[in-house]
Tab-separated table of C-alpha atoms and ligand atoms in Angstrom:
chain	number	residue	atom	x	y	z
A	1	UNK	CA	93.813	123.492	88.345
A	2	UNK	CA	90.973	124.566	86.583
A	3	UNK	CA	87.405	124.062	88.558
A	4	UNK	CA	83.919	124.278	87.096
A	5	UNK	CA	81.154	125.629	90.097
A	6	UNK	CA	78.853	126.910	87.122
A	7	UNK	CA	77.073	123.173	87.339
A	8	UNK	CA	75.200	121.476	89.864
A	9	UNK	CA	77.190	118.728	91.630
A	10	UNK	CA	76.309	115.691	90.465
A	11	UNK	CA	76.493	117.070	86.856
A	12	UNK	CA	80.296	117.953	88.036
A	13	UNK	CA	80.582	114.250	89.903
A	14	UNK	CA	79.999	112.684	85.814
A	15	UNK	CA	81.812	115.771	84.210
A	16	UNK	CA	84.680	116.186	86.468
A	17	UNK	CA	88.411	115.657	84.836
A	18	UNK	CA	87.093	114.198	81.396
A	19	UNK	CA	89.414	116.801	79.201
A	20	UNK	CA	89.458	115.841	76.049
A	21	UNK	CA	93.045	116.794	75.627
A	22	UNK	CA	93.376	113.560	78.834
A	23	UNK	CA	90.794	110.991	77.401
A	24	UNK	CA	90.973	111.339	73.537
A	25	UNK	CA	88.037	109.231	72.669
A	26	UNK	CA	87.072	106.917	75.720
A	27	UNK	CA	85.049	108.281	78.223
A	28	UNK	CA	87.151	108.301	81.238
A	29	UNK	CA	91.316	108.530	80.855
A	30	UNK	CA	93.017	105.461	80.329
A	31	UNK	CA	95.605	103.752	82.750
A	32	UNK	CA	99.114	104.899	81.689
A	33	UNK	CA	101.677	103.294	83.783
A	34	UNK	CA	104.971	105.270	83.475
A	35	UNK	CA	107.905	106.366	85.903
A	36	UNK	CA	109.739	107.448	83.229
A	37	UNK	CA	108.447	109.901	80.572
A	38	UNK	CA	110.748	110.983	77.868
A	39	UNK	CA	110.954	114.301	76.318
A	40	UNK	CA	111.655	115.321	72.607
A	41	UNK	CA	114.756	117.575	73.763
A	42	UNK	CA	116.464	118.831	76.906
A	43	UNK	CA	114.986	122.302	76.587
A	44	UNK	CA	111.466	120.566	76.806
A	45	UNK	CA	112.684	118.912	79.635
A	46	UNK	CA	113.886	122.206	81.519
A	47	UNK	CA	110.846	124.172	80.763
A	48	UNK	CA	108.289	121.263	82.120
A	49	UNK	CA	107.163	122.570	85.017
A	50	UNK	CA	105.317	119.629	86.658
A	51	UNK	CA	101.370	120.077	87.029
A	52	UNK	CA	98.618	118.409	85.953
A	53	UNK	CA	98.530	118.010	82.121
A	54	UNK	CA	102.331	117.661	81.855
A	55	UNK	CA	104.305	114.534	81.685
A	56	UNK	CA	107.676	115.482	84.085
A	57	UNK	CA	108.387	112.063	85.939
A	58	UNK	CA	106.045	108.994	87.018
A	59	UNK	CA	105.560	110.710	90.998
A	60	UNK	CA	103.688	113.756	89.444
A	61	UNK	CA	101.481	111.507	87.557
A	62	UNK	CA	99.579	110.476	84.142
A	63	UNK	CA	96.068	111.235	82.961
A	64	UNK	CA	94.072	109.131	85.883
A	65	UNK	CA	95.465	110.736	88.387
A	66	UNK	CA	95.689	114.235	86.908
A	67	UNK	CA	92.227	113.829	86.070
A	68	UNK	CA	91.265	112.491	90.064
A	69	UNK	CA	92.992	115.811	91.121
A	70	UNK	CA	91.077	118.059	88.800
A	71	UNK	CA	87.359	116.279	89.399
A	72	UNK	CA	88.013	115.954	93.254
A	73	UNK	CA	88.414	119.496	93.273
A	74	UNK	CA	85.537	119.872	90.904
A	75	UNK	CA	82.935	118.686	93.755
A	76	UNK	CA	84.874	120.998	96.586
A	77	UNK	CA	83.876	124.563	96.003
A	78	UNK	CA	86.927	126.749	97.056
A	79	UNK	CA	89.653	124.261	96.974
A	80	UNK	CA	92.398	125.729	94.822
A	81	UNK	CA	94.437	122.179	94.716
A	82	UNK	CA	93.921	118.390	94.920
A	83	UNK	CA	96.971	116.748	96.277
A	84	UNK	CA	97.277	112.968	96.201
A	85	UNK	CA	98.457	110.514	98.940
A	86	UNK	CA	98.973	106.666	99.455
A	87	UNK	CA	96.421	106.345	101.767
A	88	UNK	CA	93.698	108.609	104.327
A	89	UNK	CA	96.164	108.049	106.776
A	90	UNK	CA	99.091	109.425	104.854
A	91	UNK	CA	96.545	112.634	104.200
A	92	UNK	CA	96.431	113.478	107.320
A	93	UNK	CA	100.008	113.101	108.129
A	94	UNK	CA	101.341	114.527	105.422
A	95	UNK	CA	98.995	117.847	105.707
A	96	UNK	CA	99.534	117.874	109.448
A	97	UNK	CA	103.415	117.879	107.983
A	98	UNK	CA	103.081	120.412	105.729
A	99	UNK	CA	102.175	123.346	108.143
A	100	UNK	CA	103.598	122.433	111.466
A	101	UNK	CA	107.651	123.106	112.291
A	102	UNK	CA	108.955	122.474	115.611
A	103	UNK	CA	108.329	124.335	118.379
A	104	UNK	CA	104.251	124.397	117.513
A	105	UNK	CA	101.101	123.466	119.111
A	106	UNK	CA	98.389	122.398	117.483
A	107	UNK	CA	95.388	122.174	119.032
A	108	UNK	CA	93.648	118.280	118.058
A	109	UNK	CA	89.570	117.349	118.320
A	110	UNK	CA	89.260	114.639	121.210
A	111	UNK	CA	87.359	112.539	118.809
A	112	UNK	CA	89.962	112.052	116.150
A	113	UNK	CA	90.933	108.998	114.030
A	114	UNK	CA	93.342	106.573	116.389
A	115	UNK	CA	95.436	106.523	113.792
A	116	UNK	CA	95.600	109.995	113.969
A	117	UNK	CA	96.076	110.743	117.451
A	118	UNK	CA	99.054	108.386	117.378
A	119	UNK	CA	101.226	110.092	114.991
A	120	UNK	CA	100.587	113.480	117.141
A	121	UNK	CA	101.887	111.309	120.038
A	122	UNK	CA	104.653	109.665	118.292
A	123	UNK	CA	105.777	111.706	115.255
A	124	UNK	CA	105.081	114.736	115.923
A	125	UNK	CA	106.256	115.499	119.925
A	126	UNK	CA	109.450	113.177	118.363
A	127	UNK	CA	109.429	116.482	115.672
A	128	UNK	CA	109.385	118.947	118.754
A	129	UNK	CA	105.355	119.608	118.033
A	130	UNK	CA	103.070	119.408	121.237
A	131	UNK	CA	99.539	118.115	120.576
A	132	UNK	CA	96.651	119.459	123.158
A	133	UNK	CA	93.270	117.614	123.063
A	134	UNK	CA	90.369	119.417	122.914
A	135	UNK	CA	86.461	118.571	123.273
A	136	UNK	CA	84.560	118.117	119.942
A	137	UNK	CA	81.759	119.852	121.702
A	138	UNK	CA	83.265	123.026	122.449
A	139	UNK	CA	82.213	126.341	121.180
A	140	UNK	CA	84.937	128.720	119.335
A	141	UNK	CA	85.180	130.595	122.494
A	142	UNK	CA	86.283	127.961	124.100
A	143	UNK	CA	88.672	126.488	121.993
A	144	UNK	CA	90.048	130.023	121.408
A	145	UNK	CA	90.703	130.117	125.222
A	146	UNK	CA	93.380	126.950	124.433
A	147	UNK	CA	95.217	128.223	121.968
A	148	UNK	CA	98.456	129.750	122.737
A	149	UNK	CA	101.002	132.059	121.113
A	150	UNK	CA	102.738	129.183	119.873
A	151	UNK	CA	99.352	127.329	118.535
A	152	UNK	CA	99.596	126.783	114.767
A	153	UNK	CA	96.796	124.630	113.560
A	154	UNK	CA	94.039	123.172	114.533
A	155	UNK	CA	92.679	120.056	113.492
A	156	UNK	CA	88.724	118.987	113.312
A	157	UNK	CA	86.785	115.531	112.217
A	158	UNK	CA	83.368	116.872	112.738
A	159	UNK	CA	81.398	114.237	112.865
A	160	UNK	CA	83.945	111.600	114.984
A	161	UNK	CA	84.259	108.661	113.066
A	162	UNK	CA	83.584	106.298	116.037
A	163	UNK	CA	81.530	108.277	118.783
A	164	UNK	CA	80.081	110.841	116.235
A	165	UNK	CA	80.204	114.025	117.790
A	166	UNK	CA	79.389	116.772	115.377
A	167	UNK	CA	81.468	119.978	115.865
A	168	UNK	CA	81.494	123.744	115.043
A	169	UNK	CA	83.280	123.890	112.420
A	170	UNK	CA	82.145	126.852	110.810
A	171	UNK	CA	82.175	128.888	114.577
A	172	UNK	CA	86.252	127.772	115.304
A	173	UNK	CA	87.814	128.083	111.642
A	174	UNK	CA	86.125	131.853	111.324
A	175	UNK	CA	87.891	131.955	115.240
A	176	UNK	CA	90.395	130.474	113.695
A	177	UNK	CA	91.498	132.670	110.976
A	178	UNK	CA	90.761	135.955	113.260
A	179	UNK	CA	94.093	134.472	114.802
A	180	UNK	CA	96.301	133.585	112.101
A	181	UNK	CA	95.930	130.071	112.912
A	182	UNK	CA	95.269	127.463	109.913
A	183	UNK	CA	92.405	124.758	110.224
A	184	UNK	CA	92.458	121.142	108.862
A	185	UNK	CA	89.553	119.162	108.561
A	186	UNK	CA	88.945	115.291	108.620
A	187	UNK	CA	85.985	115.590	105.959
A	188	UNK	CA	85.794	111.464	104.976
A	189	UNK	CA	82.460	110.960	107.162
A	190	UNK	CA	80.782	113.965	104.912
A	191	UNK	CA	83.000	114.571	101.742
A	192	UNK	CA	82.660	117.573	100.199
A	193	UNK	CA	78.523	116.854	98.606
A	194	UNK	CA	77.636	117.032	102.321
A	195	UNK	CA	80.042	119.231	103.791
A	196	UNK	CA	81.555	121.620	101.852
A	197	UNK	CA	84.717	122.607	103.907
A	198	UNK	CA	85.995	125.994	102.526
A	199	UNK	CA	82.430	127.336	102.340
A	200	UNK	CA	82.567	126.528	106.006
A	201	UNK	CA	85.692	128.789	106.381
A	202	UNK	CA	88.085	125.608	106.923
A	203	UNK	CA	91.706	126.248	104.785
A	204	UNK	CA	92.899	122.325	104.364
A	205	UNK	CA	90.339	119.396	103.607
A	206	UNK	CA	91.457	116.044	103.811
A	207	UNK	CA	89.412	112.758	102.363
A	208	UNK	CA	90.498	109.195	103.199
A	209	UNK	CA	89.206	108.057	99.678
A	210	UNK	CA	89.677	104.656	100.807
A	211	UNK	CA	85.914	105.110	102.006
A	212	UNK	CA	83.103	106.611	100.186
A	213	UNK	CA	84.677	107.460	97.363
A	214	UNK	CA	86.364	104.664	96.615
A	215	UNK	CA	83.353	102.760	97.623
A	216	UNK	CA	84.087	99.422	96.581
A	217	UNK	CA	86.456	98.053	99.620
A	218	UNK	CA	89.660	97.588	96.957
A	219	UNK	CA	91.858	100.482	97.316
A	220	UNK	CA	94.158	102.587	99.623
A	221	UNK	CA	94.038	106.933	98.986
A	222	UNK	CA	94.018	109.939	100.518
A	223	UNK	CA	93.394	113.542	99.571
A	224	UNK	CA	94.115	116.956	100.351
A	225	UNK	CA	92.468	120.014	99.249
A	226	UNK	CA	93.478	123.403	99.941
A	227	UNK	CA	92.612	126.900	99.933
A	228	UNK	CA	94.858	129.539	97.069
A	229	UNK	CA	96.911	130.165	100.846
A	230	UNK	CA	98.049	126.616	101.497
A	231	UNK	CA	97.789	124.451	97.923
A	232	UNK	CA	101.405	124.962	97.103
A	233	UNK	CA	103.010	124.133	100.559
A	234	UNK	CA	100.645	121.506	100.999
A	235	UNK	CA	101.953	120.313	97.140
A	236	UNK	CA	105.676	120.614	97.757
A	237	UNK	CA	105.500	118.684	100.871
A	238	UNK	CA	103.318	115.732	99.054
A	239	UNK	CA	106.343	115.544	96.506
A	240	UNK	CA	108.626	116.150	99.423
A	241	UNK	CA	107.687	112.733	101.145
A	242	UNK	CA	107.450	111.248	97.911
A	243	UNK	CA	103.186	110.335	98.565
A	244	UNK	CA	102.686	108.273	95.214
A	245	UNK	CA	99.215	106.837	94.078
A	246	UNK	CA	99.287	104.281	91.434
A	247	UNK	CA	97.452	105.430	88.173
A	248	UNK	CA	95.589	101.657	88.523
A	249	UNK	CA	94.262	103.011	91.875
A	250	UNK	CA	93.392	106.633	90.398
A	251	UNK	CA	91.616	105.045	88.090
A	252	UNK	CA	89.344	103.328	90.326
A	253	UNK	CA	88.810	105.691	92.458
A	254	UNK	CA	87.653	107.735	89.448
A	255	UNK	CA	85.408	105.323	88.851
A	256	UNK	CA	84.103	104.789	91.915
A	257	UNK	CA	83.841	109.163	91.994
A	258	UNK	CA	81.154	108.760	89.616
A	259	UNK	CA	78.368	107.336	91.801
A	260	UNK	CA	79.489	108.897	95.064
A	261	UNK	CA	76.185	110.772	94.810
A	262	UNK	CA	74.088	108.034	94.350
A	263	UNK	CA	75.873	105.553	97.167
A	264	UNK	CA	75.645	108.365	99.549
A	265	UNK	CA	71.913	108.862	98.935
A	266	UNK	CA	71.498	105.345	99.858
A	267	UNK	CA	74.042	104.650	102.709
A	268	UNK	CA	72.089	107.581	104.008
A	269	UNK	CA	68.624	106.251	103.488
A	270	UNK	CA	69.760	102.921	104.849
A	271	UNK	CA	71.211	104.270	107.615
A	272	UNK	CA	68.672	106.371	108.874
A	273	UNK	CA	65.909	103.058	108.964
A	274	UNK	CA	68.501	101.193	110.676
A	275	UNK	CA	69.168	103.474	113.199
A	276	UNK	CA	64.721	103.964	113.546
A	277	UNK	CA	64.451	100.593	114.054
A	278	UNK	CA	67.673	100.425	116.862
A	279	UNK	CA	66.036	103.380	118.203
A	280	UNK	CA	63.231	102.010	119.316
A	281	UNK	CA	64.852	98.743	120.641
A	282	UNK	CA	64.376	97.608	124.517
A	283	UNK	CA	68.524	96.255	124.308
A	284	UNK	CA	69.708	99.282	122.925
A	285	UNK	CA	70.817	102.572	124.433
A	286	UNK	CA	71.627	106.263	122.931
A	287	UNK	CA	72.101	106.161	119.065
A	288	UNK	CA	74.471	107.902	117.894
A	289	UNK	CA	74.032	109.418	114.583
A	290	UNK	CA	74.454	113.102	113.327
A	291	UNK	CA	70.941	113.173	112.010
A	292	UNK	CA	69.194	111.963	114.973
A	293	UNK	CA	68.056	114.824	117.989
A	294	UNK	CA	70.130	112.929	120.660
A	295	UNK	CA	73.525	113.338	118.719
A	296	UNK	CA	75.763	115.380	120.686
A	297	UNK	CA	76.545	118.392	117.804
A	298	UNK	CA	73.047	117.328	116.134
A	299	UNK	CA	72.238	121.446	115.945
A	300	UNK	CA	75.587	122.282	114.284
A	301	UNK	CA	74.262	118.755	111.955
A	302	UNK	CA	71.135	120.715	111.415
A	303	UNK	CA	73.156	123.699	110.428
A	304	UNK	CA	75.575	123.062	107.980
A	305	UNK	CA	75.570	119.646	106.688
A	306	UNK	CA	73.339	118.922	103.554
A	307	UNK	CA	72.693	115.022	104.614
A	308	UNK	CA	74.024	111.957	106.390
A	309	UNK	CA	76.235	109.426	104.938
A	310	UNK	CA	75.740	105.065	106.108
A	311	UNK	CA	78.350	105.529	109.157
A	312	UNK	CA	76.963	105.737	112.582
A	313	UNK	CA	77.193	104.211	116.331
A	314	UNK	CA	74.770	102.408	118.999
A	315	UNK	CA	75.310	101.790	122.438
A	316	UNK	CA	74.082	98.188	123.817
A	317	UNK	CA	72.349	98.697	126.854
A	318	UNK	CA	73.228	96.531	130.360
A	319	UNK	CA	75.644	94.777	128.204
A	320	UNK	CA	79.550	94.700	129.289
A	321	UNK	CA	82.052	94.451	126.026
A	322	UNK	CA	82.348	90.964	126.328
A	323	UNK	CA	77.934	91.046	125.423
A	324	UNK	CA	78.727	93.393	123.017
A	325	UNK	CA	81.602	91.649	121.132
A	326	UNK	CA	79.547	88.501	121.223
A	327	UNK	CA	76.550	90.569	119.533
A	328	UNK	CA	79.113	91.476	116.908
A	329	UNK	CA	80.121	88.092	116.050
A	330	UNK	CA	76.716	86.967	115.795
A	331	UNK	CA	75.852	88.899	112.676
A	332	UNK	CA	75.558	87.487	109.547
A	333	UNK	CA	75.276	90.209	106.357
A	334	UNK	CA	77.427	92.522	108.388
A	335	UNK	CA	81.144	92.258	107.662
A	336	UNK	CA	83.551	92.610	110.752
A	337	UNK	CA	86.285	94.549	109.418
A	338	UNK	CA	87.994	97.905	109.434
A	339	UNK	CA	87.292	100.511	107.052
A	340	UNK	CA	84.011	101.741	105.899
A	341	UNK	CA	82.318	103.190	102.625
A	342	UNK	CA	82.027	100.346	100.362
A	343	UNK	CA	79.262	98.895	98.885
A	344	UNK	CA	79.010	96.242	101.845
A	345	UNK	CA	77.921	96.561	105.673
A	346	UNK	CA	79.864	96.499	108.628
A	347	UNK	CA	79.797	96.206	112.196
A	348	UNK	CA	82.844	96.355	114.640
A	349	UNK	CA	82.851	97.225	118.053
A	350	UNK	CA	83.819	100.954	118.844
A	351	UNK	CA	86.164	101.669	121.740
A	352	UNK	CA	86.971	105.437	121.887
A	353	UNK	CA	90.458	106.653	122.976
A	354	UNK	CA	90.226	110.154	124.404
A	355	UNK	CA	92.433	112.210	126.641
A	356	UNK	CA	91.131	115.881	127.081
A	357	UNK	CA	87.535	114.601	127.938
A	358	UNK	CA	85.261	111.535	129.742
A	359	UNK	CA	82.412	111.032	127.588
A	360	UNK	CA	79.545	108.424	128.755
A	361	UNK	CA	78.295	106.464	125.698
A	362	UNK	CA	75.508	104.717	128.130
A	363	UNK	CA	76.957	101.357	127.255
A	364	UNK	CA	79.789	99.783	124.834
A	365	UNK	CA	79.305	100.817	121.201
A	366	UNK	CA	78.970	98.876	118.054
A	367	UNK	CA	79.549	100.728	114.802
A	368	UNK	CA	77.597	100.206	111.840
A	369	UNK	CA	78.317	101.121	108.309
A	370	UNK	CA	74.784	100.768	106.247
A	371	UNK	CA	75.735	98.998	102.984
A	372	UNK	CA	73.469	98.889	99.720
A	373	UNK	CA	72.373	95.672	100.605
A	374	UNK	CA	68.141	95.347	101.071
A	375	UNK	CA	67.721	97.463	104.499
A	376	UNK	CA	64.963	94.769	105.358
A	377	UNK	CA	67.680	92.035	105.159
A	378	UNK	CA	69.948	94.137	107.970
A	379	UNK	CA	67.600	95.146	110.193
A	380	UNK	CA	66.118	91.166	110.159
A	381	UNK	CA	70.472	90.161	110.773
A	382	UNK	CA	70.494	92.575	113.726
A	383	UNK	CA	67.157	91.270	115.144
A	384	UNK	CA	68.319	87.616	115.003
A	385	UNK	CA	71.679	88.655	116.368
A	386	UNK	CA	69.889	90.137	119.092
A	387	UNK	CA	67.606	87.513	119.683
A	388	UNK	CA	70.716	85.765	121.403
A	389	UNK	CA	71.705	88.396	123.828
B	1	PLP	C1	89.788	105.422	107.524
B	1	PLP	C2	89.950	106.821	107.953
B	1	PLP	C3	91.150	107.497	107.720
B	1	PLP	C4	92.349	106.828	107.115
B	1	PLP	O1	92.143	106.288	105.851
B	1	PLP	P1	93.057	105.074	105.319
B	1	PLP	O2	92.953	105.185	103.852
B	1	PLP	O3	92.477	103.826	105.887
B	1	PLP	O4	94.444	105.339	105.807
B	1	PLP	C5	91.228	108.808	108.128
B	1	PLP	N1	90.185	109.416	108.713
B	1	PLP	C6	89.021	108.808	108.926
B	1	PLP	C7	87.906	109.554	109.554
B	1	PLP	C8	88.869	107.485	108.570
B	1	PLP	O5	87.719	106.859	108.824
């Protein structure tokens, strides 16, 4: 996979996997829908090896999702290979799959996806792999104190999606490696223009593209990107488990590729006066959101990330869950549903699962995903929801 780091990245978000040899004329690579690709003679056939840029069979792809690959791993400095999957979820699983054998540990953040967590506790120990829970918040030293002869990986999402803890992620991959032992990263919160992952030392990035870059609420991907160690393990086991992405879908998420920049700029923007004018609410409790002081991780924030993205938490102060659900359901602009990353708001109540550690939020939390919508407009659909309570 060729890369370009000579630009700056939102020159490579627009340039990013527009070969000429891929688009012909158009600007971006048209949709070419094919299982089946048929070759001019059997020796043509034997001697296509399948990688981007070669038609093989429909699995290994056409243009859109050739050129996806090649400008995802564009805007990731370091990442030797873009592997596709059917969805975040199947990311993670699938990378998680593709370096641990039976008979490992891997060591897991506290603060992980659900989803996540419950394939360590069902697939995985089912494979023969124990899972160990760890705190987000602790230093290398003490997550190197955890691992074990038999610990393989370990797996970060720095910050947690629902409680937002930001981790050191730089401190226990450089840990890490000193051991022999690989790190994956849940990198959807940041992506790659506000965290890049192998500058940070970590060997396997994954991307639920479903989210920000996506961005528009109408498709399912995943991604994973790997270090020159790990890209070729990481692709045989993708074609392995047969992870397919429609070209349809790599198209759009192409598409939506091309404003990531300018969607995150705003999500961030948005996000940040929303959380201002929470802060300073008498009903609510500790914000929680990477750029703001009270943040547990907000130094290691400070430290390596270049920005915040739209995604952040609030506690509701002297409310039970039952208060805060019925905040929830009083909004208006804000969409209750899962997900996160499109162009709309959300709010849904956040109820953290964790096993290793007892974190106190100060009150139940509702999660907010700052949309492009007119900030003004929000904050006035939170005040009148709150006007209730
Ligand atoms: C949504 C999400 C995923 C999974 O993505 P899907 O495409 O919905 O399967 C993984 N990790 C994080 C942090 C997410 O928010």
């Amino acid at each position: 996979m060729v890369t370009d780091d000579s630009k700056r990245i939102d020159t490579r978000l627009v340039t990013g996997g527009r070969r000429k040899a891929w688009t012909g004329r158009l600007v971006s690579p048209p949709v070419e829908r094919a299982s089946t690709l048929i070759f001019d003679s059997v020796e043509q056939m034997r001697t296509s090896r399948p990688a981007p840029g070669t038609y093989v069979y429909g699995l290994q792809g056409t243009t859109s999702q050739w050129a996806l690959r090649e400008a995802l791993a564009d805007i990731d400095p370091g990442a030797a290979g873009v592997a596709l999957a059917s969805s975040g979820l199947a990311a993670v699983t699938t990378a998680l799959l593709a370096v641990l054998q039976s008979g490992d540990e891997l060591l897991m953040v506290d603060s992980a996806y659900i989803p996540t967590r419950q394939f360590c506790d069902g697939t995985l120990k089912k494979m023969g792999v124990t899972t160990r829970y760890y705190d987000p918040l602790a230093s290398a030293e003490e997550v190197a104190a955890l691992a074990g002869d038999r610990t393989r990986a370990i797996f970060l999402e720095s910050p947690g999606s629902l409680s937002f803890e930001v981790q050191d992620v730089p401190g226990i991959a450089a840990m890490a490696r000193d051991r022999g032992i690989v790190t994956l990263l849940d990198n959807t919160w940041a992506t790659p223009l506000l965290f890049p992952a192998f500058a940070h030392g970590v060997d396997i990035s994954i991307l639920a593209l479903t989210k920000h870059v996506g961005g528009h609420s109408d498709l399912l991907m995943g991604a994973i990107s790997s270090t020159q160690s790990w890209a070729d393990r990481v692709e045989r086991t993708v074609f392995e488990l047969g992870q397919s992405v429609s070209p349809d879908d790599a198209w759009l998420a192409l598409r939506g590729l091309r404003t990531l920049g300018l969607r995150l700029k705003r999500h961030e923007a948005s996000s940040l006066e929303l959380a201002r004018w929470l802060q300073d609410h008498p009903k609510v409790g500790a914000i929680r959101h990477p750029a703001f002081d009270g943040c547990p991780g907000h130094a290691y924030w400070r430290r390596d990330f270049a920005g915040s993205s739209g995604l952040f938490a609030f506690a509701l102060k002297d409310a039970n869950k039952a208060g805060r659900d019925a905040f929830v359901d009083r909004l208006r602009i804000f969409g209750l549903g899962y997900s996160w990353g499109g162009f709309e708001s959300l709010a849904v109540p956040a109820d953290p699962v964790r096993t290793a550690t007892a974190p106190d939020f100060g009150g139940p939390l509702v999660r907010i995903h700052a949309g492009l919508e007119d900030p003004a407009d929000l904050i006035a659909d939170l005040d009148q929801a709150f006007a209730e309570t």
